[in-house]
Coordinates of C-alpha atoms in Angstrom, one line a residue:
V1 CA 78.5 173.4 84.7
L2 CA 79.3 169.9 83.3
I3 CA 76.7 168.5 80.9
L4 CA 77.1 164.7 80.6
G5 CA 74.7 163.1 78.1
D6 CA 74.1 160.4 75.5
P7 CA 75.1 161.2 71.9
G8 CA 72.6 163.0 69.7
L9 CA 70.9 165.1 72.4
A10 CA 72.1 168.5 71.0
K11 CA 74.7 169.3 73.7
S12 CA 76.9 171.0 71.1
Q13 CA 73.9 173.0 69.8
C14 CA 73.2 174.1 73.3
L15 CA 76.7 175.4 73.8
K16 CA 76.7 177.2 70.4
F17 CA 73.4 178.8 71.3
V18 CA 74.9 180.1 74.6
N19 CA 77.9 181.3 72.6
K20 CA 75.6 183.5 70.5
L21 CA 73.6 184.6 73.4
F22 CA 76.3 186.0 75.6
Q23 CA 78.0 189.3 74.9
R24 CA 81.5 187.8 75.7
S25 CA 82.0 184.1 75.2
V26 CA 84.6 181.8 73.7
Y27 CA 83.7 178.4 72.2
T28 CA 86.3 175.6 71.8
T29 CA 86.5 171.8 71.7
G30 CA 88.4 169.5 73.9
K31 CA 90.0 167.7 71.0
G32 CA 91.2 170.9 69.3
A33 CA 92.4 172.7 72.4
S34 CA 95.8 172.3 74.1
A35 CA 96.9 173.5 77.5
V36 CA 98.5 176.7 76.2
G37 CA 95.4 177.3 74.0
L38 CA 93.2 177.3 77.0
T39 CA 95.5 179.2 79.4
A40 CA 98.3 181.3 78.0
S41 CA 101.4 181.0 75.9
V42 CA 104.7 182.9 75.5
R43 CA 105.8 183.7 71.9
K44 CA 108.9 185.2 70.6
D45 CA 108.7 188.1 68.1
Y46 CA 111.5 187.3 65.6
Q47 CA 111.6 191.0 64.4
T48 CA 112.3 192.5 67.8
G49 CA 113.6 189.4 69.6
E50 CA 111.2 190.1 72.6
Y51 CA 108.9 187.6 74.2
T52 CA 105.1 188.4 74.3
L53 CA 102.4 186.8 76.4
E54 CA 99.2 185.7 74.6
G55 CA 96.1 184.7 76.5
G56 CA 94.2 181.5 75.7
A57 CA 90.4 180.8 75.7
L58 CA 89.9 181.2 79.4
V59 CA 91.7 184.5 79.5
L60 CA 89.8 185.8 76.4
A61 CA 86.6 184.8 78.1
D62 CA 87.4 186.9 81.2
S63 CA 84.1 188.4 82.7
G64 CA 82.2 186.1 80.3
I65 CA 81.8 182.4 79.6
C66 CA 84.0 179.7 78.2
L67 CA 82.3 176.8 76.4
I68 CA 84.2 173.6 76.0
D69 CA 82.7 170.8 73.9
E70 CA 83.9 167.2 73.9
F71 CA 85.5 167.8 77.3
D72 CA 86.1 164.1 77.8
K73 CA 88.2 163.9 74.6
M74 CA 91.0 166.1 76.2
N75 CA 94.1 164.4 77.5
D76 CA 94.8 164.6 81.2
A77 CA 97.7 167.0 80.9
D78 CA 95.6 169.6 79.0
R79 CA 92.6 169.2 81.3
T80 CA 94.8 169.7 84.4
S81 CA 95.9 173.1 83.1
I82 CA 92.5 174.6 83.8
H83 CA 92.4 173.6 87.5
E84 CA 93.8 176.9 88.6
A85 CA 91.5 178.9 86.4
M86 CA 88.3 177.2 87.7
E87 CA 89.4 177.4 91.3
Q88 CA 91.3 180.8 91.6
Q89 CA 89.8 182.6 88.6
S90 CA 93.3 183.4 87.4
I91 CA 96.2 181.8 85.4
S92 CA 99.8 182.1 86.6
I93 CA 102.6 181.8 84.1
S94 CA 106.4 181.8 84.5
K95 CA 108.2 181.3 81.2
A96 CA 111.1 182.9 79.3
G97 CA 111.6 185.4 82.1
I98 CA 108.0 186.5 82.1
V99 CA 106.2 186.1 85.5
A100 CA 102.6 187.1 85.4
S101 CA 99.1 186.3 86.6
L102 CA 96.3 186.7 84.1
S103 CA 92.6 187.2 85.1
A104 CA 90.3 184.4 84.0
K105 CA 87.1 185.3 85.8
C106 CA 84.8 183.3 83.6
S107 CA 82.2 180.7 83.9
V108 CA 83.0 177.3 82.3
V109 CA 80.3 175.2 80.7
A110 CA 81.6 171.8 79.4
A111 CA 79.9 169.0 77.6
A112 CA 81.0 165.4 77.6
N113 CA 79.9 161.9 76.6
P114 CA 79.6 159.0 79.1
V115 CA 82.1 156.1 79.1
G116 CA 81.0 153.6 76.4
G117 CA 78.7 156.1 74.7
R118 CA 75.6 155.6 76.9
Y119 CA 74.9 156.6 80.5
N120 CA 74.5 153.6 82.8
P121 CA 72.1 154.5 85.6
S122 CA 73.2 151.4 87.6
L123 CA 76.7 153.0 88.0
T124 CA 77.7 156.2 89.9
F125 CA 78.3 159.4 88.1
T126 CA 82.1 159.1 88.5
D127 CA 82.0 155.6 87.0
N128 CA 80.1 156.9 84.0
V129 CA 82.5 159.7 83.1
D130 CA 86.3 159.4 82.4
L131 CA 87.2 162.4 84.6
T132 CA 89.1 162.7 87.9
D133 CA 87.6 163.8 91.2
P134 CA 89.7 167.1 91.3
I135 CA 88.2 168.4 88.1
L136 CA 84.6 167.1 88.9
S137 CA 84.7 168.9 92.3
R138 CA 85.4 172.2 90.5
F139 CA 82.1 172.1 88.7
D140 CA 79.1 173.7 90.5
A141 CA 76.5 171.5 88.8
L142 CA 76.8 168.1 87.2
C143 CA 73.9 167.6 84.7
V144 CA 72.9 164.2 83.2
I145 CA 70.9 164.1 80.0
R146 CA 69.6 160.7 79.0
D147 CA 68.1 159.6 75.7
E148 CA 64.9 157.9 76.9
I149 CA 62.0 156.7 74.8
D150 CA 59.1 159.1 75.1
I151 CA 56.4 158.8 72.4
F152 CA 55.1 162.4 72.8
Q153 CA 58.5 164.0 72.9
D154 CA 59.8 161.9 70.1
E155 CA 56.9 162.9 67.9
R156 CA 57.4 166.6 68.7
L157 CA 61.1 166.4 67.9
A158 CA 60.5 164.6 64.6
D159 CA 57.8 167.1 63.7
F160 CA 60.2 170.0 64.5
V161 CA 63.1 168.6 62.4
V162 CA 60.9 167.8 59.4
C163 CA 59.3 171.3 59.5
T164 CA 62.6 173.0 59.8
H165 CA 63.9 171.3 56.6
M166 CA 60.6 172.2 54.8
Q167 CA 61.0 175.8 55.8
N168 CA 64.4 175.9 54.3
H169 CA 63.1 174.5 51.0
P170 CA 59.6 176.0 50.4
R171 CA 57.8 175.3 47.2
E172 CA 56.5 178.9 47.0
P173 CA 58.0 182.0 48.6
S174 CA 54.7 182.6 50.4
D175 CA 54.7 179.1 52.0
N176 CA 54.7 179.2 55.8
V177 CA 55.2 175.7 57.2
R178 CA 54.2 175.4 60.8
P179 CA 54.4 172.3 63.1
R180 CA 51.3 170.3 63.4
N181 CA 51.2 171.1 67.1
Q182 CA 51.3 174.9 66.5
E183 CA 48.3 175.4 68.8
T184 CA 50.3 173.9 71.7
E185 CA 53.5 175.7 70.8
A186 CA 51.6 179.1 70.8
L187 CA 51.3 178.8 74.6
Y188 CA 55.1 178.7 74.8
E189 CA 56.3 181.4 72.5
P190 CA 60.1 181.7 72.7
I191 CA 61.7 184.9 74.1
D192 CA 63.3 187.2 71.6
Q193 CA 67.1 186.6 71.7
D194 CA 67.9 190.3 71.9
L195 CA 65.6 190.7 74.9
L196 CA 67.0 187.6 76.6
R197 CA 70.6 188.9 76.0
K198 CA 69.7 192.3 77.6
Y199 CA 68.0 190.5 80.5
I200 CA 71.0 188.3 81.2
L201 CA 73.4 191.3 80.9
Y202 CA 71.3 193.4 83.3
A203 CA 71.0 190.5 85.9
R204 CA 74.8 189.9 85.8
T205 CA 75.9 193.5 86.1
S206 CA 73.1 195.2 88.2
V207 CA 71.7 192.6 90.6
F208 CA 73.7 191.5 93.6
P209 CA 71.5 189.5 96.0
K210 CA 72.5 189.0 99.7
I211 CA 72.2 185.9 101.9
S212 CA 70.6 186.1 105.3
D213 CA 71.5 184.2 108.5
V214 CA 68.7 181.7 108.1
D215 CA 69.9 180.8 104.7
A216 CA 73.5 180.3 106.0
D217 CA 72.2 177.9 108.7
K218 CA 70.3 175.8 106.2
L219 CA 73.3 175.5 104.0
A220 CA 75.5 174.4 106.8
N221 CA 73.1 171.8 108.0
F222 CA 72.6 170.4 104.5
Y223 CA 76.4 170.3 103.9
K224 CA 76.9 168.3 107.1
E225 CA 74.2 165.8 106.2
I226 CA 75.2 165.3 102.5
R227 CA 78.9 165.0 103.4
S228 CA 78.1 162.2 105.9
A229 CA 75.9 160.5 103.3
A230 CA 78.6 160.7 100.6
S231 CA 81.1 159.1 102.9
D232 CA 78.8 156.2 103.7
S233 CA 77.9 155.5 100.1
H234 CA 81.5 155.9 98.8
G235 CA 80.4 158.3 96.1
L236 CA 81.9 161.6 94.9
P237 CA 83.7 163.2 97.9
M238 CA 81.9 166.3 99.2
T239 CA 84.3 169.2 99.9
V240 CA 84.1 172.8 101.0
R241 CA 83.9 173.7 97.3
H242 CA 80.3 172.3 97.3
I243 CA 79.3 174.9 99.8
E244 CA 80.6 177.6 97.6
S245 CA 78.8 175.9 94.7
M246 CA 75.5 176.0 96.5
I247 CA 76.0 179.7 97.4
R248 CA 76.8 180.6 93.8
M249 CA 73.7 178.7 92.5
A250 CA 71.5 180.3 95.1
E251 CA 72.8 183.7 94.1
A252 CA 72.3 182.9 90.4
S253 CA 68.7 181.9 91.0
A254 CA 68.0 185.1 92.9
K255 CA 69.7 187.1 90.1
M256 CA 67.5 185.3 87.5
E257 CA 64.5 186.5 89.5
L258 CA 66.0 190.0 90.0
R259 CA 65.7 189.7 93.7
D260 CA 67.7 191.7 96.3
Y261 CA 67.8 188.9 98.8
V262 CA 68.2 185.1 98.5
T263 CA 65.0 183.5 99.7
V264 CA 63.6 180.2 98.2
D265 CA 66.7 180.1 96.0
I266 CA 68.5 178.2 98.8
D267 CA 66.0 175.4 98.3
H268 CA 66.6 175.5 94.5
A269 CA 70.3 175.2 95.0
I270 CA 69.9 172.2 97.4
A271 CA 67.5 170.5 95.0
T272 CA 70.1 171.0 92.2
M273 CA 72.8 169.4 94.3
L274 CA 70.6 166.4 95.0

């Protein structure tokens, strides 16, 4: 998943929350990560004189999730190094007489800022982000977050930030500062993090939904139509990877609902692609 959004919309906080939520996750930043830091490196032990292979962030996040913040700040050479990991779920290395293939079966969630700092809706997605088509095609979902003026949401956000600071500095130990809209918030009580962590772990390890023939036909027809539309509009090229992306998103939606078969999840995946 690639999250492209204007500054100040808590993209980094979202990644850090996911990092705490998942049982196995690795958080890194594009500016502070190199190609070998993301994939693997070969180091020489000066005591024994032997070479050792050390895995990077993608290898350490095997069977988990790798979170990359400031993805647009990486240089092209370092960003190209993760192509194999995102496509083949493995990292091949051949250095200092060591030839090996390391497993990197992890999900990648990256956050980036638009070109110029603000997302321009009059331009295409590819024009708004300084990333190449090969790396964009490897993401299943491209999410855009815009900083739009909304009086109701702005008031809620300001109220939440002020109350958070007041809770950290209460006048009396017994003070319990609640937002002014606590009656509304009571209808949307957050799920306990431990319960959510167990739910996600169970869904990932115990639920394996199947796709029926009807779902396969719907996916094939949609791919044919959207590929033709993308060619006419000269937008982001549609490849076979997008079929695989829709299948993964449909299966993920069914897993989230703990279903044995993919049903309306195909429609959810198609809506996400649109």
